[in-house]
PDB file of C-alpha atoms in Angstrom:
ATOM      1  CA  UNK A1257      -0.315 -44.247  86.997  1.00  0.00           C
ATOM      2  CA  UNK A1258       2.555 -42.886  89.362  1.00  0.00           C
ATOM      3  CA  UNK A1259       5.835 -41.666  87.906  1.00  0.00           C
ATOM      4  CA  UNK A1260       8.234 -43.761  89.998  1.00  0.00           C
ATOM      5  CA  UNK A1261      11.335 -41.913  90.487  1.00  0.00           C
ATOM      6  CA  UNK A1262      14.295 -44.108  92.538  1.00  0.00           C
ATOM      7  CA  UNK A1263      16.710 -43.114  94.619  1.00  0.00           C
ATOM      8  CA  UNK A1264      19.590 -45.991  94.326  1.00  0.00           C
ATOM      9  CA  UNK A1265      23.493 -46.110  94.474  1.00  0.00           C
ATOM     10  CA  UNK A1266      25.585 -49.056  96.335  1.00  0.00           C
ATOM     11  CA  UNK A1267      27.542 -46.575  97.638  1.00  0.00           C
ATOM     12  CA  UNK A1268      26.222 -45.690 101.783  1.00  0.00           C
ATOM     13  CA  UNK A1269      26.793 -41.608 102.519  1.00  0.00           C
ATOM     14  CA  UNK A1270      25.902 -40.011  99.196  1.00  0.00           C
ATOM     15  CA  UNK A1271      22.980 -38.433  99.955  1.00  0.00           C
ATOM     16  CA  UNK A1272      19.908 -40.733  99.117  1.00  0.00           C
ATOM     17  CA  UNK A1273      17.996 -39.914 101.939  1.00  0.00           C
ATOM     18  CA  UNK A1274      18.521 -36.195 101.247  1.00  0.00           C
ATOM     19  CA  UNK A1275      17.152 -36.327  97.979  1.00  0.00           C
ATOM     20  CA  UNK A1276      14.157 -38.681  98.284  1.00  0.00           C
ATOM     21  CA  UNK A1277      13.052 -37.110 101.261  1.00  0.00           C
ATOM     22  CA  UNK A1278      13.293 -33.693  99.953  1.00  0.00           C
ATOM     23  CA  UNK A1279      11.745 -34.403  96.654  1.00  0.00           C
ATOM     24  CA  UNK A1280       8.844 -36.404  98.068  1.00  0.00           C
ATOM     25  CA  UNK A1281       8.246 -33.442 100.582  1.00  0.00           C
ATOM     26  CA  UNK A1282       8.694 -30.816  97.652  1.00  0.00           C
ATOM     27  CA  UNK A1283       6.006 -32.706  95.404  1.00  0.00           C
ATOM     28  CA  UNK A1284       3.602 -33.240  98.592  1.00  0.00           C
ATOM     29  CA  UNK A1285       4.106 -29.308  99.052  1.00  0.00           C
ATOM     30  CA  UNK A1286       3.228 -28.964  95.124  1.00  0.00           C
ATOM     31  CA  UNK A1287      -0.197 -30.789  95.437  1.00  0.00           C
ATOM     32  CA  UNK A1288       0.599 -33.462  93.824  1.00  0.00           C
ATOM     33  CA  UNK A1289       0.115 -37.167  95.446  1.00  0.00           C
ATOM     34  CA  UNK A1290       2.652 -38.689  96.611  1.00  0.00           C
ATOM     35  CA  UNK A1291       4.300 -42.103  98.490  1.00  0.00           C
ATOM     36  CA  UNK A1292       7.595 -42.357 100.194  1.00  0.00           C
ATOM     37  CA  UNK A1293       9.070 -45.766 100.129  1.00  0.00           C
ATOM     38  CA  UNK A1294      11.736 -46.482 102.555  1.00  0.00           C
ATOM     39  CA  UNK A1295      13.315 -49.527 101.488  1.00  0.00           C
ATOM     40  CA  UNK A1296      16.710 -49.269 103.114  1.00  0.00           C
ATOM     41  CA  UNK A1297      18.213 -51.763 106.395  1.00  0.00           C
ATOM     42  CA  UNK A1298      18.593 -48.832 108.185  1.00  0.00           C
ATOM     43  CA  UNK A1299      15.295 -46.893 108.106  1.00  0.00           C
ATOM     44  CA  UNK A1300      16.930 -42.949 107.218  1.00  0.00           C
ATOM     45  CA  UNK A1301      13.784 -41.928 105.427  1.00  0.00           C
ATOM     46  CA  UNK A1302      11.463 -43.721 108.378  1.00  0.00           C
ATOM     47  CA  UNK A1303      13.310 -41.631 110.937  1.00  0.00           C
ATOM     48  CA  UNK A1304      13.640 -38.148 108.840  1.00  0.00           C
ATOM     49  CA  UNK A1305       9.535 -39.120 109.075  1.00  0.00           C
ATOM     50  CA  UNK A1306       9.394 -39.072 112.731  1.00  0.00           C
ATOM     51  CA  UNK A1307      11.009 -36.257 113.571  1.00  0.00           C
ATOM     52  CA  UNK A1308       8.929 -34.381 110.911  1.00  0.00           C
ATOM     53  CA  UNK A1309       5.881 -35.774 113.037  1.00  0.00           C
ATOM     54  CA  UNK A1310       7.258 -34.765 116.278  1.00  0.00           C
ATOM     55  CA  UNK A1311       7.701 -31.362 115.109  1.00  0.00           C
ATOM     56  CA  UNK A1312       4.242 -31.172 114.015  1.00  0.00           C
ATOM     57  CA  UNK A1313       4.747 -30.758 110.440  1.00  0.00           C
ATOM     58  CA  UNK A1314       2.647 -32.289 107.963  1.00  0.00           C
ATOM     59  CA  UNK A1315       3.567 -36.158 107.108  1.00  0.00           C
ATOM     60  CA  UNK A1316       4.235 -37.542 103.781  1.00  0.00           C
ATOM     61  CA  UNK A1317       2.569 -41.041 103.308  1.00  0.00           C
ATOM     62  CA  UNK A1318       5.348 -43.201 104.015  1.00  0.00           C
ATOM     63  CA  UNK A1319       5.490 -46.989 103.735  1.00  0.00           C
ATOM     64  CA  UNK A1320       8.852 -48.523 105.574  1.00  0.00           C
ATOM     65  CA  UNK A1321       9.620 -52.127 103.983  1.00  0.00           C
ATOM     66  CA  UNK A1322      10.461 -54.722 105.882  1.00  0.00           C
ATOM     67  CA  UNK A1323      12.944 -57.196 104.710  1.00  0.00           C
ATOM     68  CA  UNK A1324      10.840 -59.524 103.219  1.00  0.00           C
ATOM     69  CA  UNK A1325       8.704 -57.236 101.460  1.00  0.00           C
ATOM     70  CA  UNK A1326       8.818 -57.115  98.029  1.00  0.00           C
ATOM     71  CA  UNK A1327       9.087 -53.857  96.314  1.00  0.00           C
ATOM     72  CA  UNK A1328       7.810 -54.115  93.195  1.00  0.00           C
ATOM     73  CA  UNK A1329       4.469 -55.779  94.855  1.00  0.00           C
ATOM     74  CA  UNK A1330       4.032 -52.246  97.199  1.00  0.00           C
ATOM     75  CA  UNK A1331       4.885 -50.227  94.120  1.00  0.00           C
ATOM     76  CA  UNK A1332       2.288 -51.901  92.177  1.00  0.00           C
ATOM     77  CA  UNK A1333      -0.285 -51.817  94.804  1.00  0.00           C
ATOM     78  CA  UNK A1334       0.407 -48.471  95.004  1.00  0.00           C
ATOM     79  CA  UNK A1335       0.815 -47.253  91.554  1.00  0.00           C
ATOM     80  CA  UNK A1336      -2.948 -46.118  90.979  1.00  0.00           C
ATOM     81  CA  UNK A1337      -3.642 -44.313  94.209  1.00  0.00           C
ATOM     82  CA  UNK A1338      -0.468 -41.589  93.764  1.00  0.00           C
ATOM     83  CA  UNK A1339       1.279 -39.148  90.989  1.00  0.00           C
ATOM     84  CA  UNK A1340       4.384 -39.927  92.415  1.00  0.00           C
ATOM     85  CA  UNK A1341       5.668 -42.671  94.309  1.00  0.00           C
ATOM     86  CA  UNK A1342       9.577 -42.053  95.695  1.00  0.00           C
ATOM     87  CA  UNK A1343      11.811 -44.769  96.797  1.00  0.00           C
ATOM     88  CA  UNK A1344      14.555 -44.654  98.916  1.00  0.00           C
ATOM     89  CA  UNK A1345      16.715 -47.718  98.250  1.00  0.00           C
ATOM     90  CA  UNK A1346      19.841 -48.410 101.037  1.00  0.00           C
ATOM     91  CA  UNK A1347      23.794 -49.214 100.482  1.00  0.00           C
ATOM     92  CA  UNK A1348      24.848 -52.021  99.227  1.00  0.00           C
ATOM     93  CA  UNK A1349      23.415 -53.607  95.754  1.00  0.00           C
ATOM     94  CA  UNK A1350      20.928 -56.156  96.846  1.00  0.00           C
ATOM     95  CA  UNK A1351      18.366 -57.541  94.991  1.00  0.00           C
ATOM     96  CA  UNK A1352      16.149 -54.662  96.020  1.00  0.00           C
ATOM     97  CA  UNK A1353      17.802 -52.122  93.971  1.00  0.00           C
ATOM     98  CA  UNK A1354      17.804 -54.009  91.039  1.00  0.00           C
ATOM     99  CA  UNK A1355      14.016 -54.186  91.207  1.00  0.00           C
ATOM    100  CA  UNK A1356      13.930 -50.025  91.784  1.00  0.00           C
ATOM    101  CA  UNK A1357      15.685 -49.898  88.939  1.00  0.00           C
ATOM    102  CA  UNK A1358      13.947 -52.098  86.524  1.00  0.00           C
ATOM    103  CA  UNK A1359      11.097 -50.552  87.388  1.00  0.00           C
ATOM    104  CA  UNK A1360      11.488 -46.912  87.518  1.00  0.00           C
ATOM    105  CA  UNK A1361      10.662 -44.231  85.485  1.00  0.00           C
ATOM    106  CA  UNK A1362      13.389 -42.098  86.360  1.00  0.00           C
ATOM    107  CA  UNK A1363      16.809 -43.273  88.519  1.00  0.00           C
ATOM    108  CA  UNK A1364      18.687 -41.063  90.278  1.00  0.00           C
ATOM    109  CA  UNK A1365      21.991 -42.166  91.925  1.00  0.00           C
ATOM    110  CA  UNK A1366      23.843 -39.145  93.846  1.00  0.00           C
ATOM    111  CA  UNK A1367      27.214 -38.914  93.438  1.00  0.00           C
ATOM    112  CA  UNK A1368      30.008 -37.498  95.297  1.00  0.00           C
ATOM    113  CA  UNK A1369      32.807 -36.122  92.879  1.00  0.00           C
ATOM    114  CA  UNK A1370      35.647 -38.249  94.818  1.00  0.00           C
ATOM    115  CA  UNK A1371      37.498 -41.099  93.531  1.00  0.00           C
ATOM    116  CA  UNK A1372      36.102 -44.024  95.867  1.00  0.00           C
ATOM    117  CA  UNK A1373      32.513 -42.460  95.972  1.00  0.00           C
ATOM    118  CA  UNK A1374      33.004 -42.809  91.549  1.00  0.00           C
ATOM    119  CA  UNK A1375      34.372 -46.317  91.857  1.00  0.00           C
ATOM    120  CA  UNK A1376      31.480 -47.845  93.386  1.00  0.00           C
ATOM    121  CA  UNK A1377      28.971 -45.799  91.127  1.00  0.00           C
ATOM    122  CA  UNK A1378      30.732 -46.958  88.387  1.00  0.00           C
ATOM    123  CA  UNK A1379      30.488 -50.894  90.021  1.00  0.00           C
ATOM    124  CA  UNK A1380      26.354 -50.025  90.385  1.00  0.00           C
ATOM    125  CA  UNK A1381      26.388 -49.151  86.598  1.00  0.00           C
ATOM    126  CA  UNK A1382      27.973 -52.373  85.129  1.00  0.00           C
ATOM    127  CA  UNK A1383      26.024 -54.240  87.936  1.00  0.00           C
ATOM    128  CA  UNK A1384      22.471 -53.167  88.344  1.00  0.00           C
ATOM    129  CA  UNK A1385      21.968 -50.802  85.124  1.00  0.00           C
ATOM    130  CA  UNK A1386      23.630 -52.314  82.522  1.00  0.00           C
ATOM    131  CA  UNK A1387      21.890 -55.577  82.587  1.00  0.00           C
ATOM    132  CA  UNK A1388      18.748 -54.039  82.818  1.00  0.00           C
ATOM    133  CA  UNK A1389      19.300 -51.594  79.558  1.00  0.00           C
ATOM    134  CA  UNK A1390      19.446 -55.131  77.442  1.00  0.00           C
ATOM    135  CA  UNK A1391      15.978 -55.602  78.058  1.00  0.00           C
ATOM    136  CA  UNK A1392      14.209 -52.078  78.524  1.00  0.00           C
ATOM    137  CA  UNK A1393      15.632 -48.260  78.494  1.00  0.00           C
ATOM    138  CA  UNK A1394      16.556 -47.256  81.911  1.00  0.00           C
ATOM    139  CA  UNK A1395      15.910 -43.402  82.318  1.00  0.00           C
ATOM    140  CA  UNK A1396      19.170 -42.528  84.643  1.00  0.00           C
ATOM    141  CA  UNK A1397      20.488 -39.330  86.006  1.00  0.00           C
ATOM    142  CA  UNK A1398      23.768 -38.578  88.369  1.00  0.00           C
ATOM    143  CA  UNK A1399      23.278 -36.238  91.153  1.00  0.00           C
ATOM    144  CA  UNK A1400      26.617 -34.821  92.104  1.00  0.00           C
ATOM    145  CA  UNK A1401      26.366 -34.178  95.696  1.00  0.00           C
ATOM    146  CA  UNK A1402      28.492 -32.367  98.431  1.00  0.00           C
ATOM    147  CA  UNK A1403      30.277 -30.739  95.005  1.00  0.00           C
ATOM    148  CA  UNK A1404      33.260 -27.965  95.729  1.00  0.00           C
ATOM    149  CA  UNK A1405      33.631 -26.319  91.915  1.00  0.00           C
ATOM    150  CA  UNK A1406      36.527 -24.318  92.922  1.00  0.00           C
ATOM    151  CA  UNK A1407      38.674 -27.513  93.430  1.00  0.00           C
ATOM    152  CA  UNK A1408      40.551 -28.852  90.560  1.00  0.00           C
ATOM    153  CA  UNK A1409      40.000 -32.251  91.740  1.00  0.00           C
ATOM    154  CA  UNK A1410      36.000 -31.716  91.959  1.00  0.00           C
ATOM    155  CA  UNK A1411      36.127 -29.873  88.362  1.00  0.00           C
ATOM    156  CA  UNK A1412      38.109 -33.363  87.232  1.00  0.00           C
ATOM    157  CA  UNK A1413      36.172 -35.383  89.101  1.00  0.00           C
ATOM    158  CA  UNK A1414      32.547 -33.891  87.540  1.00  0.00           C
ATOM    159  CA  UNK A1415      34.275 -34.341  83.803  1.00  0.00           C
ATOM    160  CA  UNK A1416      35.556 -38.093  84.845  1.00  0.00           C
ATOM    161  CA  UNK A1417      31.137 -38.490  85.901  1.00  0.00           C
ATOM    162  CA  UNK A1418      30.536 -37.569  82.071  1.00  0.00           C
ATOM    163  CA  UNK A1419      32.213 -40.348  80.943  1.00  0.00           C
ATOM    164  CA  UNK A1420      30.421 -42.939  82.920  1.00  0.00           C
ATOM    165  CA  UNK A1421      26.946 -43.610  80.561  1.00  0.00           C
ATOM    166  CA  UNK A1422      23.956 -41.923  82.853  1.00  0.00           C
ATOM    167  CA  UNK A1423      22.934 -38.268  82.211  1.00  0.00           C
ATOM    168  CA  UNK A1424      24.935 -36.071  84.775  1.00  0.00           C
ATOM    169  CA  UNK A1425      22.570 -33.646  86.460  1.00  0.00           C
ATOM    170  CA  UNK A1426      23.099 -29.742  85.560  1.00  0.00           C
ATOM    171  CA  UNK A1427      22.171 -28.836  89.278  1.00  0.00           C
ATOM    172  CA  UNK A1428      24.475 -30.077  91.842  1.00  0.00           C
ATOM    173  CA  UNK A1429      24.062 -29.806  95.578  1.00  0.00           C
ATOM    174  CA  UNK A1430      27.259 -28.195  97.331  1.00  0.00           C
ATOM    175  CA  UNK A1431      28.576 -28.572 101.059  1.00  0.00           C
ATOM    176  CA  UNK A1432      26.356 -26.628 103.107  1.00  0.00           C
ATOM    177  CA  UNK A1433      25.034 -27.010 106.610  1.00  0.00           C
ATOM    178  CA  UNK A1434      21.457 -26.940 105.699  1.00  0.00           C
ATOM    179  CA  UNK A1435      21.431 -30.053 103.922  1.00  0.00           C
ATOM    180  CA  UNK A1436      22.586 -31.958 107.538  1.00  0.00           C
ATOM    181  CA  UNK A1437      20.397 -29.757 108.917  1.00  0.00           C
ATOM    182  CA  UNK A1438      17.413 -31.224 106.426  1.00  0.00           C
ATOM    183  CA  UNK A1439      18.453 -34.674 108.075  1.00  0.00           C
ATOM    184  CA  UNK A1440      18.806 -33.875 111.556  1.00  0.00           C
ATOM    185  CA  UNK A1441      15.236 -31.454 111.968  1.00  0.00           C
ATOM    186  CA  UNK A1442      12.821 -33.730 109.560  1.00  0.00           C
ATOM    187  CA  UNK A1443      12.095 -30.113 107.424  1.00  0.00           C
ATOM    188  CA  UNK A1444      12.733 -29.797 103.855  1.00  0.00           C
ATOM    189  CA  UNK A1445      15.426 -27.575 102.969  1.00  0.00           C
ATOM    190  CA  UNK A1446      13.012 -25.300 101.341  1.00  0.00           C
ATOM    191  CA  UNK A1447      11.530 -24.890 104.968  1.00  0.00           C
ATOM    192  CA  UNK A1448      14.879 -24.353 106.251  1.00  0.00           C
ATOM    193  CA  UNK A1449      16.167 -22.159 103.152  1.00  0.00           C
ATOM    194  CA  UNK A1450      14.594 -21.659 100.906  1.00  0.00           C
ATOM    195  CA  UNK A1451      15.474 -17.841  99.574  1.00  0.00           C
ATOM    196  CA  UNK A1452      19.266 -19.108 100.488  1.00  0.00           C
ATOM    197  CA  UNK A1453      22.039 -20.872  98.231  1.00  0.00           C
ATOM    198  CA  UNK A1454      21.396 -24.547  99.386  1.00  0.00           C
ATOM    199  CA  UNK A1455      16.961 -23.758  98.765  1.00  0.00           C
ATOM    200  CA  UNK A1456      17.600 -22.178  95.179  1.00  0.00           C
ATOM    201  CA  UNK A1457      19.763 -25.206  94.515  1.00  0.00           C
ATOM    202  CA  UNK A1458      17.683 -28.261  95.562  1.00  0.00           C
ATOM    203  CA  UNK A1459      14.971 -26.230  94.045  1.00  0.00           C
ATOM    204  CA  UNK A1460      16.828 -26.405  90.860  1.00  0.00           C
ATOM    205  CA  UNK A1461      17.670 -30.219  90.940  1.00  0.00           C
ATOM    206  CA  UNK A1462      13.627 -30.881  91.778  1.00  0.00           C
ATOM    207  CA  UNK A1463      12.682 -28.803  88.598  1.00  0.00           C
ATOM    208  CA  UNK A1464      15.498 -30.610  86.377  1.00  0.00           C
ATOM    209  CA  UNK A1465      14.199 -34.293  88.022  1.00  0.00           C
ATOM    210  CA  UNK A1466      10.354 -33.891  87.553  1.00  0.00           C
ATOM    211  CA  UNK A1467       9.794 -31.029  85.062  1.00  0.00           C
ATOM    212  CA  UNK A1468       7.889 -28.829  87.812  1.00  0.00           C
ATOM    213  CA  UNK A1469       9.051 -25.809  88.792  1.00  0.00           C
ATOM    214  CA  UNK A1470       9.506 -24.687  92.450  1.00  0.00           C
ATOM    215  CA  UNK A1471       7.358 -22.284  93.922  1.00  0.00           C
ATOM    216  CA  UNK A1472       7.033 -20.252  97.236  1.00  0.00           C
ATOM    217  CA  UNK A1473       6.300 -23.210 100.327  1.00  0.00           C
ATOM    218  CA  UNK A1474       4.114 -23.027 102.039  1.00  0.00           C
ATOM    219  CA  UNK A1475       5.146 -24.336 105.979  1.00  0.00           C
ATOM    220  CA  UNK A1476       2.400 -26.907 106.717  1.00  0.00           C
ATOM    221  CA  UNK A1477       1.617 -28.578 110.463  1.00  0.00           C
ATOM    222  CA  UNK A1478      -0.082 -31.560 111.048  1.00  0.00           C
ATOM    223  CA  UNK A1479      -3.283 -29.581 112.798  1.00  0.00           C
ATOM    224  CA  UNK A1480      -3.373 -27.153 109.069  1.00  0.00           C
ATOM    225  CA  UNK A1481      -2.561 -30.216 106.791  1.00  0.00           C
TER     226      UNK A1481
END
């Protein structure tokens, strides 16, 4: 059965589509078998896909939900045939996210250390995790995202995360280029990076998510794949 690891946070900007997209990619790169669900309004992960394609890199099986789809339906469909089924879940705390989260084996909701971005993580906690922790443990980690450490308000800001219930990740993603790169090309950062600062620390946040440690990539196309 597929570890289901979801991507969720009501807050729009934070970097889900970076990190589902870049750990699904990272696990297909690692052999192991695995399903991209995009279940977001507005298709990120879908489109990421396509430009992959149209650079002639090697796909990840993606399914893109419509709107009446149900998620946990696809997911079980899909449970048996993969190691590790991803989903990408949009803005906005809808029904669908609730279902990610209920049942996921691991949820990750990136964070950006800023006030507002906390705020409405904080909101998706009492809202969508909460409930669901008085019927079943919810595994949950925050991904700080877009983190400056040199800042006193980012250093407050990452102690302030602490305090919120979830697990705060040990490897946070800083600013850097490459990671709007990521979203703009359809590559991985560890295509893009990988020997550089924003490669060694996605690579860092994948080992700490999954338990499986990053190794060399190996560029794939879709003729070699």
């Amino acid at each position: 059965m597929a570890e289901i690891l979801a991507v969720v946070n009501q807050k729009g900007g934070v970097g889900k589509t970076l990190l589902a997209t870049n750990i699904s990619l990272m696990l297909h790169l690692k052999g192991q078998r695995t399903l991209l669900i995009d279940g977001d309004s507005q298709p990120s992960a879908s489109r990421w896909m396509s430009r992959r394609e149209a650079a002639g890199l090697a796909a990840i099986p993606l399914i893109t939900l419509s709107p009446e789809e149900s998620l946990i339906k696809v997911i079980e469909k899909n449970q048996g045939k993969y190691d590790w089924i991803v989903v990408d879940v949009g803005g906005r705390l809808q029904a669908r996210a609730i279902h990610a989260c209920s049942i996921a084996t691991l949820v990750v909701a990136p964070v950006i250390p800023a006030s507002e971005d906390m705020d409405s993580t904080q909101e998706f906690i009492e809202l969508a995790l909460r409930p669901i922790t008085r019927i079943k443990s919810v595994n949950a980690v925050l991904a700080p995202n877009c983190v400056r450490p040199n800042t006193i308000l980012h250093r407050e800001a990452l102690g302030h995360l602490s305090n919120l219930g979830p697990a705060v990740a040990e490897s946070p993603l800083g600013m850097r280029a490459v990671y709007q790169e990521s979203a703009s090309t359809g590559m991985g950062v560890v295509e893009l990076d990988e020997r550089g600062a924003g490669g060694q620390e996605i690579a860092a946040l994948f080992k700490e998510l999954t338990g499986i440690k990053w190794g060399k990539a190996k560029r794939q196309t879709a003729q070699s794949a």
